[in-house]
Short mmCIF file of C-alpha atoms in Angstrom, two decimals:
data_model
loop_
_atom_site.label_atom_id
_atom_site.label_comp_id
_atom_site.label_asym_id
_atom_site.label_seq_id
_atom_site.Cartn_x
_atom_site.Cartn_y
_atom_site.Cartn_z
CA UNK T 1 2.31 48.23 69.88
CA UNK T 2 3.02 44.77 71.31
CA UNK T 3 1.02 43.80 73.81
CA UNK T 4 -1.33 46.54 73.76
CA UNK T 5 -5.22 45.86 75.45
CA UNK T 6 -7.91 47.04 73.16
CA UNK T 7 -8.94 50.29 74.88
CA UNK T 8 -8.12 54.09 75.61
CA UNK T 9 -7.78 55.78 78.93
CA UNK T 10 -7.93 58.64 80.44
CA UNK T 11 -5.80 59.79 83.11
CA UNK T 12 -8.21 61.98 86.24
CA UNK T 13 -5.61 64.97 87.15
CA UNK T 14 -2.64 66.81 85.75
CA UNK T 15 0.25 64.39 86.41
CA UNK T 16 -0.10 60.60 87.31
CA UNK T 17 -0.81 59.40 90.35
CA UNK T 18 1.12 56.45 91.45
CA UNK T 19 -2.15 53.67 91.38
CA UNK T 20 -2.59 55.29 87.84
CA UNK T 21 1.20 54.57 86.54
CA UNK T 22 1.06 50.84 87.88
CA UNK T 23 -2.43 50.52 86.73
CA UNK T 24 -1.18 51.38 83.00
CA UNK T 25 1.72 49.33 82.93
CA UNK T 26 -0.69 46.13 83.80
CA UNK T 27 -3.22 46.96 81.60
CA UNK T 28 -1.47 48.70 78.59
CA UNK T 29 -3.93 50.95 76.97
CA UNK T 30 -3.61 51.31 73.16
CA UNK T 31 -3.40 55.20 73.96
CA UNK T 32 -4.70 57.92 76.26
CA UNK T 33 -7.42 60.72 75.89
CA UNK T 34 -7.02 64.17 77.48
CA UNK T 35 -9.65 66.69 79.04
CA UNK T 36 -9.40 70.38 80.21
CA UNK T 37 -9.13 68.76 83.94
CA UNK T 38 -5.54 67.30 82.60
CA UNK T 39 -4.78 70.69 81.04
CA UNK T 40 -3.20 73.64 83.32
CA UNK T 41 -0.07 74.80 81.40
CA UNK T 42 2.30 74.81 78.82
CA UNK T 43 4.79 72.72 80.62
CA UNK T 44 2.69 70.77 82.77
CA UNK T 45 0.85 69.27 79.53
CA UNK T 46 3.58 68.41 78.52
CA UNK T 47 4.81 66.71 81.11
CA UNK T 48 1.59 64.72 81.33
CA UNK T 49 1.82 63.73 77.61
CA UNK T 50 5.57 62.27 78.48
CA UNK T 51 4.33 60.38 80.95
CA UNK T 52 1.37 58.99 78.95
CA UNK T 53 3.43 58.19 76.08
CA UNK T 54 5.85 55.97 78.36
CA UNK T 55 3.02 54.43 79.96
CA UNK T 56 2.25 53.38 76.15
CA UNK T 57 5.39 51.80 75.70
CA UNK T 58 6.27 53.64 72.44
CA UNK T 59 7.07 57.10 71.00
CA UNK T 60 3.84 56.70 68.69
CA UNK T 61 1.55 55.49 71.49
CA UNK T 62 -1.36 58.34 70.36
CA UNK T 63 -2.63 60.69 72.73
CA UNK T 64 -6.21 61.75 71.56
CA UNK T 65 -8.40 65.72 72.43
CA UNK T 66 -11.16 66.59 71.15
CA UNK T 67 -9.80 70.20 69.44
CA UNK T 68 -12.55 70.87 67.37
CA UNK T 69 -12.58 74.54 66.98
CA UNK T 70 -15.92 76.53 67.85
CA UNK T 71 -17.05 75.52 71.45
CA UNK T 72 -15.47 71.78 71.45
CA UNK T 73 -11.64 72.53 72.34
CA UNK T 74 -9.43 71.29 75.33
CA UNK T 75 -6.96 73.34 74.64
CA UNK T 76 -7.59 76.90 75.50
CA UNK T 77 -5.82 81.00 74.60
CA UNK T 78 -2.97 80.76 75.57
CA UNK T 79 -2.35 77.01 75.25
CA UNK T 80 -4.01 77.22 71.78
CA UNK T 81 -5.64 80.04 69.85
CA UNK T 82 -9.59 79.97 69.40
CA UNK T 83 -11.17 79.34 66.10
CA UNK T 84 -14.47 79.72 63.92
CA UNK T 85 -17.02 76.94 64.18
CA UNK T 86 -16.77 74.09 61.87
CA UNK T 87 -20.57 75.52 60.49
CA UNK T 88 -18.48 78.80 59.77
CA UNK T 89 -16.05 76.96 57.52
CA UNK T 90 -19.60 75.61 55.80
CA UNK T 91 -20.98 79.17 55.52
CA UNK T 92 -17.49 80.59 53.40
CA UNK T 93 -17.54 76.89 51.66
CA UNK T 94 -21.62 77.75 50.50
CA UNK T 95 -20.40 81.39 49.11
CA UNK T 96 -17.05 80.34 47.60
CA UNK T 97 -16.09 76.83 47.59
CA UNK T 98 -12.70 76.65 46.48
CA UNK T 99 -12.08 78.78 49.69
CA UNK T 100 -13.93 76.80 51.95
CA UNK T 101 -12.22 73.77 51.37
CA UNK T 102 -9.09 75.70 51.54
CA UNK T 103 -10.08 77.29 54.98
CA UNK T 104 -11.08 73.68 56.18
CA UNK T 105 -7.55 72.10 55.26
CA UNK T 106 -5.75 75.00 57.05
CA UNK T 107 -7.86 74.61 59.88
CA UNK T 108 -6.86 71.31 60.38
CA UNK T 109 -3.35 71.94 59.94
CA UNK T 110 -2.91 74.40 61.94
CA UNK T 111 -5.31 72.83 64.45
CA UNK T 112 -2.17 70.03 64.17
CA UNK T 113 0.36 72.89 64.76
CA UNK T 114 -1.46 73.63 67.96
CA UNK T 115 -1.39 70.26 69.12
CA UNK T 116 2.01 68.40 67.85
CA UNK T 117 4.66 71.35 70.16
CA UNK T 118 2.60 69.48 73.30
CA UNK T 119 3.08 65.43 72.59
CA UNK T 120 -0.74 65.37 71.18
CA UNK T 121 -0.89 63.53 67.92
CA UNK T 122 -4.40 62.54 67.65
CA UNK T 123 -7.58 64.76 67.42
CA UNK T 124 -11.43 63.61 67.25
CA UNK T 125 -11.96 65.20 64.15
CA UNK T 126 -14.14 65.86 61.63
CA UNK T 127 -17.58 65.71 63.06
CA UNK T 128 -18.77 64.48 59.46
CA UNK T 129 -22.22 64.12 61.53
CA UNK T 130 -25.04 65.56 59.17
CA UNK T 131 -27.60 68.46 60.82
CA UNK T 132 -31.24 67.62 60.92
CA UNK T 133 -33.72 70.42 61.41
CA UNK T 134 -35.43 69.91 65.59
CA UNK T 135 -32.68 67.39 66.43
CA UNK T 136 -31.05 68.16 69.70
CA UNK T 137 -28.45 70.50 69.92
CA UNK T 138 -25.08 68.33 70.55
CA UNK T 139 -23.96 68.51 67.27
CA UNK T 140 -26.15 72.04 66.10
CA UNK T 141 -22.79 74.37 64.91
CA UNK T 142 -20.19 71.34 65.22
CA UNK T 143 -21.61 70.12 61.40
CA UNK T 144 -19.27 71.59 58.79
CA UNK T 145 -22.29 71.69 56.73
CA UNK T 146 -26.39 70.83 56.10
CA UNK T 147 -26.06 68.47 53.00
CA UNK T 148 -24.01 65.32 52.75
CA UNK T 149 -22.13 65.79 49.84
CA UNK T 150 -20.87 69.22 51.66
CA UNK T 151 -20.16 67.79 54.92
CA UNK T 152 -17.82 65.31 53.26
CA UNK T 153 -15.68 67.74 51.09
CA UNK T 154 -15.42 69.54 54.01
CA UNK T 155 -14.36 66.75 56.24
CA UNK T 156 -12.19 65.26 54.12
CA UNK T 157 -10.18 68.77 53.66
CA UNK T 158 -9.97 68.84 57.83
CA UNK T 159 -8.55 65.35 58.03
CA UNK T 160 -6.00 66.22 55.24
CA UNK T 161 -4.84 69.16 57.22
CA UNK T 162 -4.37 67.24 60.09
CA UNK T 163 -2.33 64.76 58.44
CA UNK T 164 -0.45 67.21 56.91
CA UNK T 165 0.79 68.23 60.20
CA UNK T 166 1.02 64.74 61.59
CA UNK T 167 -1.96 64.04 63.41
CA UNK T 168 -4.54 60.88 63.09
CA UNK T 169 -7.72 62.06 62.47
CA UNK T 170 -10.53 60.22 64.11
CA UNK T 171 -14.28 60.86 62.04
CA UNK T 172 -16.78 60.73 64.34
CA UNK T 173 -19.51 59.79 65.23
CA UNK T 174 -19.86 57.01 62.68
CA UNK T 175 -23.11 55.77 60.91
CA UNK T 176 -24.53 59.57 61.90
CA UNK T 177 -25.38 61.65 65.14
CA UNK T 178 -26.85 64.35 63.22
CA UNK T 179 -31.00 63.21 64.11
CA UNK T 180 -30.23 62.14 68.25
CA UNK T 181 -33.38 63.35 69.78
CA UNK T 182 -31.12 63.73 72.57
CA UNK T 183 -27.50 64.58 74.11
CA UNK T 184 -25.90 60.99 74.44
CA UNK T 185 -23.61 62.35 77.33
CA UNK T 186 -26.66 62.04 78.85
CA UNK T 187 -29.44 59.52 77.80
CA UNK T 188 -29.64 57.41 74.82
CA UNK T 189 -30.93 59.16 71.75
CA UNK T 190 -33.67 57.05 69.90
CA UNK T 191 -33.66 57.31 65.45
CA UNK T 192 -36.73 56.13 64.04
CA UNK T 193 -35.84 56.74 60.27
CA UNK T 194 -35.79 54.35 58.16
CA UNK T 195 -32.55 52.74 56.93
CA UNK T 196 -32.65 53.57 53.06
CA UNK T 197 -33.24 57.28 54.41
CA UNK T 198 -30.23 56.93 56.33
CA UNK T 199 -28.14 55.76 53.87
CA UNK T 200 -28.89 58.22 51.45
CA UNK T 201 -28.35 61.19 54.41
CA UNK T 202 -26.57 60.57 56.92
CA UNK T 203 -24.56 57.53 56.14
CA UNK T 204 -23.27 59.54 53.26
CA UNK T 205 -20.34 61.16 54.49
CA UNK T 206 -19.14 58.38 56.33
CA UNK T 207 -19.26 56.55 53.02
CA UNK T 208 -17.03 59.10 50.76
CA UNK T 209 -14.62 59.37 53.49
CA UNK T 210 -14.22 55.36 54.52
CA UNK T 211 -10.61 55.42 53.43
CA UNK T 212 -9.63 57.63 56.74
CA UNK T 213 -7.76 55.87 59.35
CA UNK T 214 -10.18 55.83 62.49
CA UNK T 215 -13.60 56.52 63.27
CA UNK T 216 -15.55 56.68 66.58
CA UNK T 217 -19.13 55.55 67.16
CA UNK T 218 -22.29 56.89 67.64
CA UNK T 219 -24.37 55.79 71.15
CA UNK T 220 -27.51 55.75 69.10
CA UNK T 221 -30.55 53.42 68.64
CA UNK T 222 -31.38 53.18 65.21
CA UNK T 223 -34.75 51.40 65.63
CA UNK T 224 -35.27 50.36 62.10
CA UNK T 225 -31.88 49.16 61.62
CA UNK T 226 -30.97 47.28 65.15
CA UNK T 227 -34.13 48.02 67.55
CA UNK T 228 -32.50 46.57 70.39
CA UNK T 229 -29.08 47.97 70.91
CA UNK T 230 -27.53 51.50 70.12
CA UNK T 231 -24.93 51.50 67.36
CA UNK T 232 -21.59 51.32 69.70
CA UNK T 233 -23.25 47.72 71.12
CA UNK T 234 -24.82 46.51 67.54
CA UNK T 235 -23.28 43.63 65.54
CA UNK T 236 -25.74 44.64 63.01
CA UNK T 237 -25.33 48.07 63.22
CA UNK T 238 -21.53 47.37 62.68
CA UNK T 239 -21.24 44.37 60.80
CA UNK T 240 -23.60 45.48 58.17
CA UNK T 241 -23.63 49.48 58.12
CA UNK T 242 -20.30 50.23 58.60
CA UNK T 243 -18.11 47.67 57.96
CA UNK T 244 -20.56 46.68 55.17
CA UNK T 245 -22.84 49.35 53.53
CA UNK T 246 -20.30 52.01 54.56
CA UNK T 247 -17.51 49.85 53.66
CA UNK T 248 -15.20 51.60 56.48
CA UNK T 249 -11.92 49.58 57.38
CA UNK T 250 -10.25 51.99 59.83
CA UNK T 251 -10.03 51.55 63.76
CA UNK T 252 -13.26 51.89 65.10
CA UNK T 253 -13.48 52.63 68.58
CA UNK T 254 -15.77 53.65 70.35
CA UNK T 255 -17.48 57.24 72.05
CA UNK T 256 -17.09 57.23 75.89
CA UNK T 257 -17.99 53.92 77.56
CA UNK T 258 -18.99 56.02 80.30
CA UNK T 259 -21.45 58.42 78.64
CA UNK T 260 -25.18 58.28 80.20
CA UNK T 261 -26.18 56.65 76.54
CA UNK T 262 -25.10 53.35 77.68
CA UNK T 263 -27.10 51.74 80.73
CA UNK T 264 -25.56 48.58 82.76
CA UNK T 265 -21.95 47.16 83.93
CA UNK T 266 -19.40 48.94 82.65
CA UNK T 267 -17.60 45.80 82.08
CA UNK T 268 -20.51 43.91 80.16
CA UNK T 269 -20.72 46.81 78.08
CA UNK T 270 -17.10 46.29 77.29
CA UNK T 271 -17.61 42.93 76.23
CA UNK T 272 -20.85 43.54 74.03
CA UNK T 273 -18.88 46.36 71.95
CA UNK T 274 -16.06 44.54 71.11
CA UNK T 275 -18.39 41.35 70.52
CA UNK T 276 -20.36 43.80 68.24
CA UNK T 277 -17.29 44.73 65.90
CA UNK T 278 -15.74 47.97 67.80
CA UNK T 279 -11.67 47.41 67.78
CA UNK T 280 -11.35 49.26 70.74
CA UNK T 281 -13.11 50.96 73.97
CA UNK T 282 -12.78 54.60 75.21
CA UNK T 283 -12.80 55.73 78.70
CA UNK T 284 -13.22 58.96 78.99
CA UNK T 285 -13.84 59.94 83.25
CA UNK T 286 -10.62 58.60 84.81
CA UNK T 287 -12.28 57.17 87.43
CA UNK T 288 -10.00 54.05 88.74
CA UNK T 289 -12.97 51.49 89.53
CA UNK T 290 -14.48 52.38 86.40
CA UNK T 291 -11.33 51.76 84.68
CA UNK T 292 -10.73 48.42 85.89
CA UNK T 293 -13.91 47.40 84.98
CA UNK T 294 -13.02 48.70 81.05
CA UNK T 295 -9.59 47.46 80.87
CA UNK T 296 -10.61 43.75 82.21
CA UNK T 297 -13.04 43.68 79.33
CA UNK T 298 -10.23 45.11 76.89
CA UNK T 299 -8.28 41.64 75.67
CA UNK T 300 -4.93 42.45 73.90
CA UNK T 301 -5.27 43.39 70.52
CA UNK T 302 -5.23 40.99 67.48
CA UNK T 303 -6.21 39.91 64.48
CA UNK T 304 -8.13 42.97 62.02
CA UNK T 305 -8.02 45.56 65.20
CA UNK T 306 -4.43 44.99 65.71
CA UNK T 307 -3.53 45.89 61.91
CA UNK T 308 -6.30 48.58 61.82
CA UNK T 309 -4.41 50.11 65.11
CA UNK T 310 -1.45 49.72 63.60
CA UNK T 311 -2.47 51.56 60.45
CA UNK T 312 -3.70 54.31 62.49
CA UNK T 313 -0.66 54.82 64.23
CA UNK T 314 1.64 54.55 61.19
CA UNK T 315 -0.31 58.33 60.59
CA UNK T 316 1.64 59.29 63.81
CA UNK T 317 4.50 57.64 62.92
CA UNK T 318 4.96 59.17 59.20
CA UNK T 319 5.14 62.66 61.14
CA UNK T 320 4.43 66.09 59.45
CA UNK T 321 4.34 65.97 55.74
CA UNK T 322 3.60 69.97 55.24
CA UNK T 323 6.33 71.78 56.63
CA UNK T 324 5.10 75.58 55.42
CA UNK T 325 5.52 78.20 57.62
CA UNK T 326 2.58 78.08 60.35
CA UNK T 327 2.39 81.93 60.43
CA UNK T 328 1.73 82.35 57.09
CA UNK T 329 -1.08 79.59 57.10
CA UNK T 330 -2.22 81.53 59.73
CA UNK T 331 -2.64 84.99 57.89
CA UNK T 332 -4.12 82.99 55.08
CA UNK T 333 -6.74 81.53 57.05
CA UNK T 334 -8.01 84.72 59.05
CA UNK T 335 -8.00 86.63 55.84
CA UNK T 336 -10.56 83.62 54.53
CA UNK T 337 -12.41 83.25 57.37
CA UNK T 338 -12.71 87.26 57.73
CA UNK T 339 -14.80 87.02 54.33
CA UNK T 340 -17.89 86.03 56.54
CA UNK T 341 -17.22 88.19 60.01
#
């Protein structure tokens, strides 16, 4: 991980484009993030993820997706099979919880089966985001559950599975996304609540599960915390919620730099997250002049965000811990997930 700039990237098409495999060499993102534009088969993915990983410099370089089951998945039949929503994993957990929690463990092992034959060894999972009743819909089903204490058994069991089967979780989107009074793909969602009400709700999960490896942040502007800038951009927001109150330790990066959330120079924006506390910045769009804009912002990594980075990646490194028989995990998770069809 030598030499590594603090940021992700995103390659645009299926294999790498020349500018794109000079560009990476220079600028030596920490690791890359796919899409369903990089995905068109089997092979090909692979292929892709080869490249990627010897653009990282290092057989553990970690190649993130967002393979969240329900409608959020890169990965598509035949690549990967299709699965429940994480808010049907919360309706078996509220009628028998000893088999929800099961059902959410298997989901995300074999969720880490589906990804690990292709080069992928990190997923943006759990959404440990809390639901709020009128809030928009961008989170709506992808909440495991409606209470706190819920959400976090359940997203703890996910990010266990995943390990399991050798894949670094990353809990998003960290303090809380569940209230946005919008979709921050698009515009910057505005939380008025106060902070002791967000500690006790939606801060919550984040709390009980602070010991996992990496978290992403939320582009949100909690107004009674930090009125001036959203979460991803807040020293306060990060200094004293999540590092702090939260008391998370793992490698924060951030969501997409490019998102509609965010409003000025890509570059500056860079600057003001890492200056806020973030460890690293995520590109998500692949496009080149947005790129260098991110990576000249990205320094190399040091200090706390070079051992947090390292820490996450040592989850790659240690491999798959749970070798059972993927088939059989399988059968036992459609027969508990058929108990609410």
């Amino acid at each position: 991980m030598s030499g590594s700039k603090a940021w992700i990237a995103a390659p645009l098409g299926q294999r790498l484009s020349a500018e794109e495999r000079a560009f990476f060499a220079g600028e030596r993102p920490y690791g890359f993030i796919l899409f369903g534009r990089n995905i068109a088969s089997g092979s090909q993915l692979s292929d892709l993820v080869e490249e990627l990983r010897e653009a990282g410099g290092r057989a553990s370089t970690p190649i993130f997706v967002d393979q969240e089951g329900g409608r959020i998945n890169r990965l598509k039949p035949p690549l990967a099979p299709s699965y429940p929503t994480p808010a049907d994993i919360g309706r078996l957990y509220a009628t028998d919880a000893e088999a929800g929690e099961r059902a959410a463990w298997l989901q995300g092992r074999l969720l880490a089966g589906d990804l690990m034959p292709f080069g992928i060894n990190a997923d943006c999972i759990p959404c440990v985001d809390v639901p709020v009743p009128g809030a928009n819909s961008v989170i709506g089903d992808r909440a495991y559950a409606e209470t706190p204490a819920d959400v976090a058994v359940l997203g703890e069991a996910v990010a266990a599975g995943l390990m399991a089967g050798g894949v670094l979780p990353v809990m998003k989107h960290i303090p809380g996304h569940g209230r946005g009074n919008a979709d921050s793909h698009h515009a910057l969602p505005v939380v008025a609540t106060k902070r002791d009400e967000l500690a006790r709700t939606d801060f919550a999960p984040f709390r009980a599960l602070r010991s996992l490896p990496a978290a992403m942040t939320a582009h949100i502007l909690y107004s009674d915390i930090d009125p001036r800038a959203p979460a991803t951009l807040s020293p306060i927001v990060i200094g004293e919620v999540i590092r702090g109150e939260i008391g998370f330790d793992g490698l924060l990066m951030t969501d997409d730099m490019s998102m509609k959330a965010l409003a000025g120079d890509l570059g500056d924006l860079g600057r003001m997250a890492l200056e806020a506390g973030c460890d690293v910045l995520l590109h998500c769009n692949g496009e080149m002049d947005e790129m260098r804009r991110v990576a000249a912002a990205a320094g190399p990594l040091s200090g706390d965000a070079q051992r947090r980075a390292r820490d996450a990646e040592a989850v790659i490194s240690g491999g798959i811990t749970d070798a059972s028989d993927d088939a059989a995990l399988r059968a036992e998770y459609q027969a508990l997930m058929s108990r609410i069809a």
